[in-house]
Amino acid sequence: MTHYYLILGIIVLAYLAGSISSAILICKIQHLPDPRDVGSHNPGATNVLRSTNKLTAAFVLFFDVIKGAIPVWGAYFLGIEPLYIGFIGVAACLGHMFPIFFGFKGGKAVATAFGVLLPLGFTLGGLLIGTWLIVAKLTRYSSLAAIVTVSLAPLYTWMIKPIYVFPVLMLSALVIMRHKDNIQRLLKGTENKISVKS
C-alpha cells in the first residue's frame, strides 16, 4: 500500500511541477509581453520565440523540459513500474496544459513531453530532437514538427525500450489531441510558421 501512496504522491507532484508556467514567469520577470496576450496566445517556447527573443525562448524551453524530466527520472530510479511512470509523465504534461496556478489555461506540452521521454534514454532523445529539427527546417511549422515527432515517439521507443511503448502511446495521444486546432489550421493552410521577432 505504501508503494501506491508513493506513486500517487509523485503523480500529484508531477502535475504541480507541470503547472509552473516558465513562459509566463520568465516573461514577467524580464518585463516582456505575457505570451497569453500575444502571437498564438500559447504560453510555450515557440510563442515566446515569436514575440520576444531566442535567449528567453531558450530559457523557457529548458525549464519546460526539466519539469517533465525530473518527476519521471525520480520515478525511474525508484524502480516504479513503466505503466505508472507513464501516468506520472502524463500528469506532468496535464499540468502544463491545464495549470492549476494559471487558471487551467496552459500550453501544448511539447517540451514537457520531451522532458518526460528523455529519462528513457539519450538515444531516444536524439531521435526526437533530430525528427523535430528536420521537419521544422523543411516546413517551418513548429506544430507539424511536434505532431510528427510525438507520432514517431512510440516507434522509436519500441526500437529502444519496448517495455515503455504503452506509456509513450498515452503521452503521444495526449499531445496530438492538444494540437487539434493546429491540425485544422495546417489542413486549411492558415497555420503560423516559425519566425523570430527582430
Tab-separated table of C-alpha atoms in Angstrom:
chain	number	residue	atom	x	y	z
A	1	MET	CA	0.000	0.000	0.000
A	2	THR	CA	2.878	2.359	0.798
A	3	HIS	CA	4.143	1.802	-2.746
A	4	TYR	CA	0.876	3.080	-4.226
A	5	TYR	CA	0.838	6.104	-1.928
A	6	LEU	CA	4.331	6.903	-3.214
A	7	ILE	CA	3.157	6.634	-6.815
A	8	LEU	CA	0.132	8.834	-6.117
A	9	GLY	CA	2.335	11.403	-4.401
A	10	ILE	CA	4.711	11.549	-7.371
A	11	ILE	CA	1.763	11.904	-9.767
A	12	VAL	CA	0.463	14.885	-7.772
A	13	LEU	CA	3.936	16.448	-7.598
A	14	ALA	CA	4.395	15.905	-11.348
A	15	TYR	CA	1.134	17.728	-12.044
A	16	LEU	CA	2.107	20.605	-9.752
A	17	ALA	CA	5.557	20.851	-11.364
A	18	GLY	CA	3.941	20.865	-14.782
A	19	SER	CA	1.621	23.649	-13.649
A	20	ILE	CA	4.555	26.032	-13.195
A	21	SER	CA	4.446	28.036	-16.437
A	22	SER	CA	8.004	29.080	-17.188
A	23	ALA	CA	6.860	31.085	-20.222
A	24	ILE	CA	4.621	33.319	-18.131
A	25	LEU	CA	7.014	33.639	-15.191
A	26	ILE	CA	10.185	34.289	-17.205
A	27	CYS	CA	8.468	36.877	-19.391
A	28	LYS	CA	7.063	38.577	-16.288
A	29	ILE	CA	10.486	38.675	-14.591
A	30	GLN	CA	12.015	40.222	-17.727
A	31	HIS	CA	9.114	42.674	-18.178
A	32	LEU	CA	8.282	41.154	-21.545
A	33	PRO	CA	4.805	40.657	-23.035
A	34	ASP	CA	2.702	37.925	-21.444
A	35	PRO	CA	2.699	35.094	-24.033
A	36	ARG	CA	-1.014	34.605	-23.387
A	37	ASP	CA	-1.667	38.090	-24.794
A	38	VAL	CA	0.451	37.975	-27.970
A	39	GLY	CA	1.005	35.807	-31.013
A	40	SER	CA	-0.746	32.460	-30.741
A	41	HIS	CA	-1.608	33.205	-27.069
A	42	ASN	CA	0.096	29.920	-26.167
A	43	PRO	CA	2.384	30.012	-23.095
A	44	GLY	CA	5.139	27.957	-24.649
A	45	ALA	CA	8.655	28.336	-26.053
A	46	THR	CA	7.600	28.744	-29.698
A	47	ASN	CA	5.265	31.645	-28.983
A	48	VAL	CA	7.874	33.235	-26.707
A	49	LEU	CA	10.361	32.908	-29.574
A	50	ARG	CA	7.960	34.674	-31.925
A	51	SER	CA	7.140	37.505	-29.522
A	52	THR	CA	10.434	38.090	-27.651
A	53	ASN	CA	13.894	36.696	-28.419
A	54	LYS	CA	15.911	33.498	-28.745
A	55	LEU	CA	17.521	33.638	-25.293
A	56	THR	CA	14.226	33.993	-23.454
A	57	ALA	CA	12.700	31.198	-25.534
A	58	ALA	CA	15.713	29.002	-24.749
A	59	PHE	CA	15.196	29.508	-21.002
A	60	VAL	CA	11.512	28.677	-21.342
A	61	LEU	CA	12.339	25.555	-23.343
A	62	PHE	CA	14.916	24.424	-20.782
A	63	PHE	CA	12.605	24.770	-17.786
A	64	ASP	CA	9.670	23.166	-19.608
A	65	VAL	CA	11.865	20.152	-20.387
A	66	ILE	CA	13.207	19.940	-16.840
A	67	LYS	CA	9.791	19.963	-15.195
A	68	GLY	CA	8.833	16.919	-17.256
A	69	ALA	CA	12.138	15.099	-16.806
A	70	ILE	CA	12.618	15.385	-13.034
A	71	PRO	CA	9.446	13.539	-11.855
A	72	VAL	CA	9.945	10.748	-14.400
A	73	TRP	CA	13.646	10.438	-13.651
A	74	GLY	CA	12.871	10.207	-9.955
A	75	ALA	CA	10.233	7.538	-10.523
A	76	TYR	CA	12.572	5.630	-12.837
A	77	PHE	CA	15.313	5.450	-10.209
A	78	LEU	CA	12.810	4.489	-7.512
A	79	GLY	CA	12.005	1.406	-9.575
A	80	ILE	CA	8.392	2.332	-10.293
A	81	GLU	CA	6.733	0.215	-12.977
A	82	PRO	CA	6.598	1.529	-16.580
A	83	LEU	CA	2.801	1.914	-16.603
A	84	TYR	CA	2.854	4.161	-13.544
A	85	ILE	CA	5.800	6.102	-14.961
A	86	GLY	CA	3.524	6.748	-17.919
A	87	PHE	CA	0.851	8.160	-15.611
A	88	ILE	CA	3.475	10.362	-13.965
A	89	GLY	CA	4.582	11.680	-17.356
A	90	VAL	CA	1.003	12.334	-18.410
A	91	ALA	CA	0.399	14.179	-15.111
A	92	ALA	CA	3.343	16.499	-15.803
A	93	CYS	CA	2.011	17.252	-19.288
A	94	LEU	CA	-1.518	17.780	-17.986
A	95	GLY	CA	-0.088	20.265	-15.515
A	96	HIS	CA	1.460	22.215	-18.379
A	97	MET	CA	-1.737	22.046	-20.428
A	98	PHE	CA	-4.101	22.814	-17.536
A	99	PRO	CA	-2.006	24.580	-14.871
A	100	ILE	CA	-3.692	24.948	-11.504
A	101	PHE	CA	-1.645	28.096	-10.834
A	102	PHE	CA	-2.767	29.862	-14.038
A	103	GLY	CA	-6.491	29.276	-14.360
A	104	PHE	CA	-6.070	25.881	-16.039
A	105	LYS	CA	-5.087	27.600	-19.309
A	106	GLY	CA	-1.711	26.365	-20.471
A	107	GLY	CA	0.315	25.285	-23.466
A	108	LYS	CA	0.699	22.267	-25.731
A	109	ALA	CA	3.304	20.481	-23.532
A	110	VAL	CA	5.639	19.521	-26.381
A	111	ALA	CA	8.808	20.457	-24.472
A	112	THR	CA	7.459	18.915	-21.275
A	113	ALA	CA	6.644	15.697	-23.148
A	114	PHE	CA	10.210	15.655	-24.456
A	115	GLY	CA	11.434	16.011	-20.874
A	116	VAL	CA	9.215	13.106	-19.855
A	117	LEU	CA	10.742	10.909	-22.580
A	118	LEU	CA	14.345	11.975	-22.011
A	119	PRO	CA	14.951	9.679	-18.989
A	120	LEU	CA	14.172	6.684	-21.200
A	121	GLY	CA	17.484	7.213	-22.944
A	122	PHE	CA	19.609	9.795	-24.715
A	123	THR	CA	19.319	7.807	-27.946
A	124	LEU	CA	15.577	8.341	-27.847
A	125	GLY	CA	16.133	11.998	-27.023
A	126	GLY	CA	18.457	12.367	-30.001
A	127	LEU	CA	15.939	10.768	-32.354
A	128	LEU	CA	13.181	13.065	-31.115
A	129	ILE	CA	15.309	16.200	-31.420
A	130	GLY	CA	16.520	15.161	-34.875
A	131	THR	CA	12.993	14.495	-36.101
A	132	TRP	CA	11.697	17.827	-34.811
A	133	LEU	CA	14.594	19.767	-36.328
A	134	ILE	CA	14.287	18.110	-39.736
A	135	VAL	CA	10.525	18.653	-40.013
A	136	ALA	CA	10.753	22.203	-38.651
A	137	LYS	CA	13.613	23.044	-41.037
A	138	LEU	CA	11.793	21.641	-44.075
A	139	THR	CA	8.337	23.062	-43.324
A	140	ARG	CA	8.870	25.965	-40.878
A	141	TYR	CA	5.870	24.688	-38.932
A	142	SER	CA	6.629	24.122	-35.251
A	143	SER	CA	3.264	22.430	-34.713
A	144	LEU	CA	3.768	19.986	-37.595
A	145	ALA	CA	7.249	19.151	-36.307
A	146	ALA	CA	5.767	18.443	-32.875
A	147	ILE	CA	2.952	16.288	-34.267
A	148	VAL	CA	5.284	14.216	-36.440
A	149	THR	CA	7.794	13.817	-33.608
A	150	VAL	CA	5.302	12.636	-30.982
A	151	SER	CA	3.667	10.370	-33.569
A	152	LEU	CA	7.001	8.648	-34.160
A	153	ALA	CA	7.926	8.552	-30.456
A	154	PRO	CA	6.174	5.181	-29.801
A	155	LEU	CA	8.018	3.636	-32.771
A	156	TYR	CA	11.373	4.952	-31.540
A	157	THR	CA	10.563	3.678	-28.046
A	158	TRP	CA	9.680	0.228	-29.406
A	159	MET	CA	13.083	0.128	-31.137
A	160	ILE	CA	14.991	1.125	-27.976
A	161	LYS	CA	12.961	0.201	-24.858
A	162	PRO	CA	9.789	-1.639	-25.917
A	163	ILE	CA	8.589	-2.047	-22.314
A	164	TYR	CA	7.695	1.685	-22.334
A	165	VAL	CA	5.711	1.696	-25.594
A	166	PHE	CA	2.270	1.842	-23.961
A	167	PRO	CA	3.109	4.777	-21.638
A	168	VAL	CA	4.610	6.645	-24.594
A	169	LEU	CA	1.481	5.944	-26.649
A	170	MET	CA	-0.598	7.583	-23.894
A	171	LEU	CA	1.656	10.614	-23.906
A	172	SER	CA	1.691	10.918	-27.700
A	173	ALA	CA	-2.096	10.702	-27.920
A	174	LEU	CA	-2.454	13.443	-25.297
A	175	VAL	CA	-0.105	15.835	-27.105
A	176	ILE	CA	-1.687	15.170	-30.515
A	177	MET	CA	-5.180	15.797	-29.128
A	178	ARG	CA	-3.916	19.101	-27.709
A	179	HIS	CA	-2.855	20.053	-31.250
A	180	LYS	CA	-6.301	19.538	-32.816
A	181	ASP	CA	-6.674	23.249	-33.644
A	182	ASN	CA	-3.193	23.319	-35.184
A	183	ILE	CA	-4.072	20.278	-37.310
A	184	GLN	CA	-7.160	22.066	-38.619
A	185	ARG	CA	-5.128	25.173	-39.457
A	186	LEU	CA	-2.443	23.075	-41.158
A	187	LEU	CA	-5.101	21.457	-43.354
A	188	LYS	CA	-6.509	24.889	-44.219
A	189	GLY	CA	-3.064	26.381	-44.827
A	190	THR	CA	-3.536	29.066	-42.176
A	191	GLU	CA	-1.078	27.837	-39.539
A	192	ASN	CA	1.641	30.297	-38.477
A	193	LYS	CA	5.190	29.430	-39.428
A	194	ILE	CA	8.215	29.757	-37.153
A	195	SER	CA	9.533	33.288	-37.035
A	196	VAL	CA	11.670	35.297	-34.654
A	197	LYS	CA	10.869	38.841	-33.562
A	198	SER	CA	13.583	41.162	-34.765
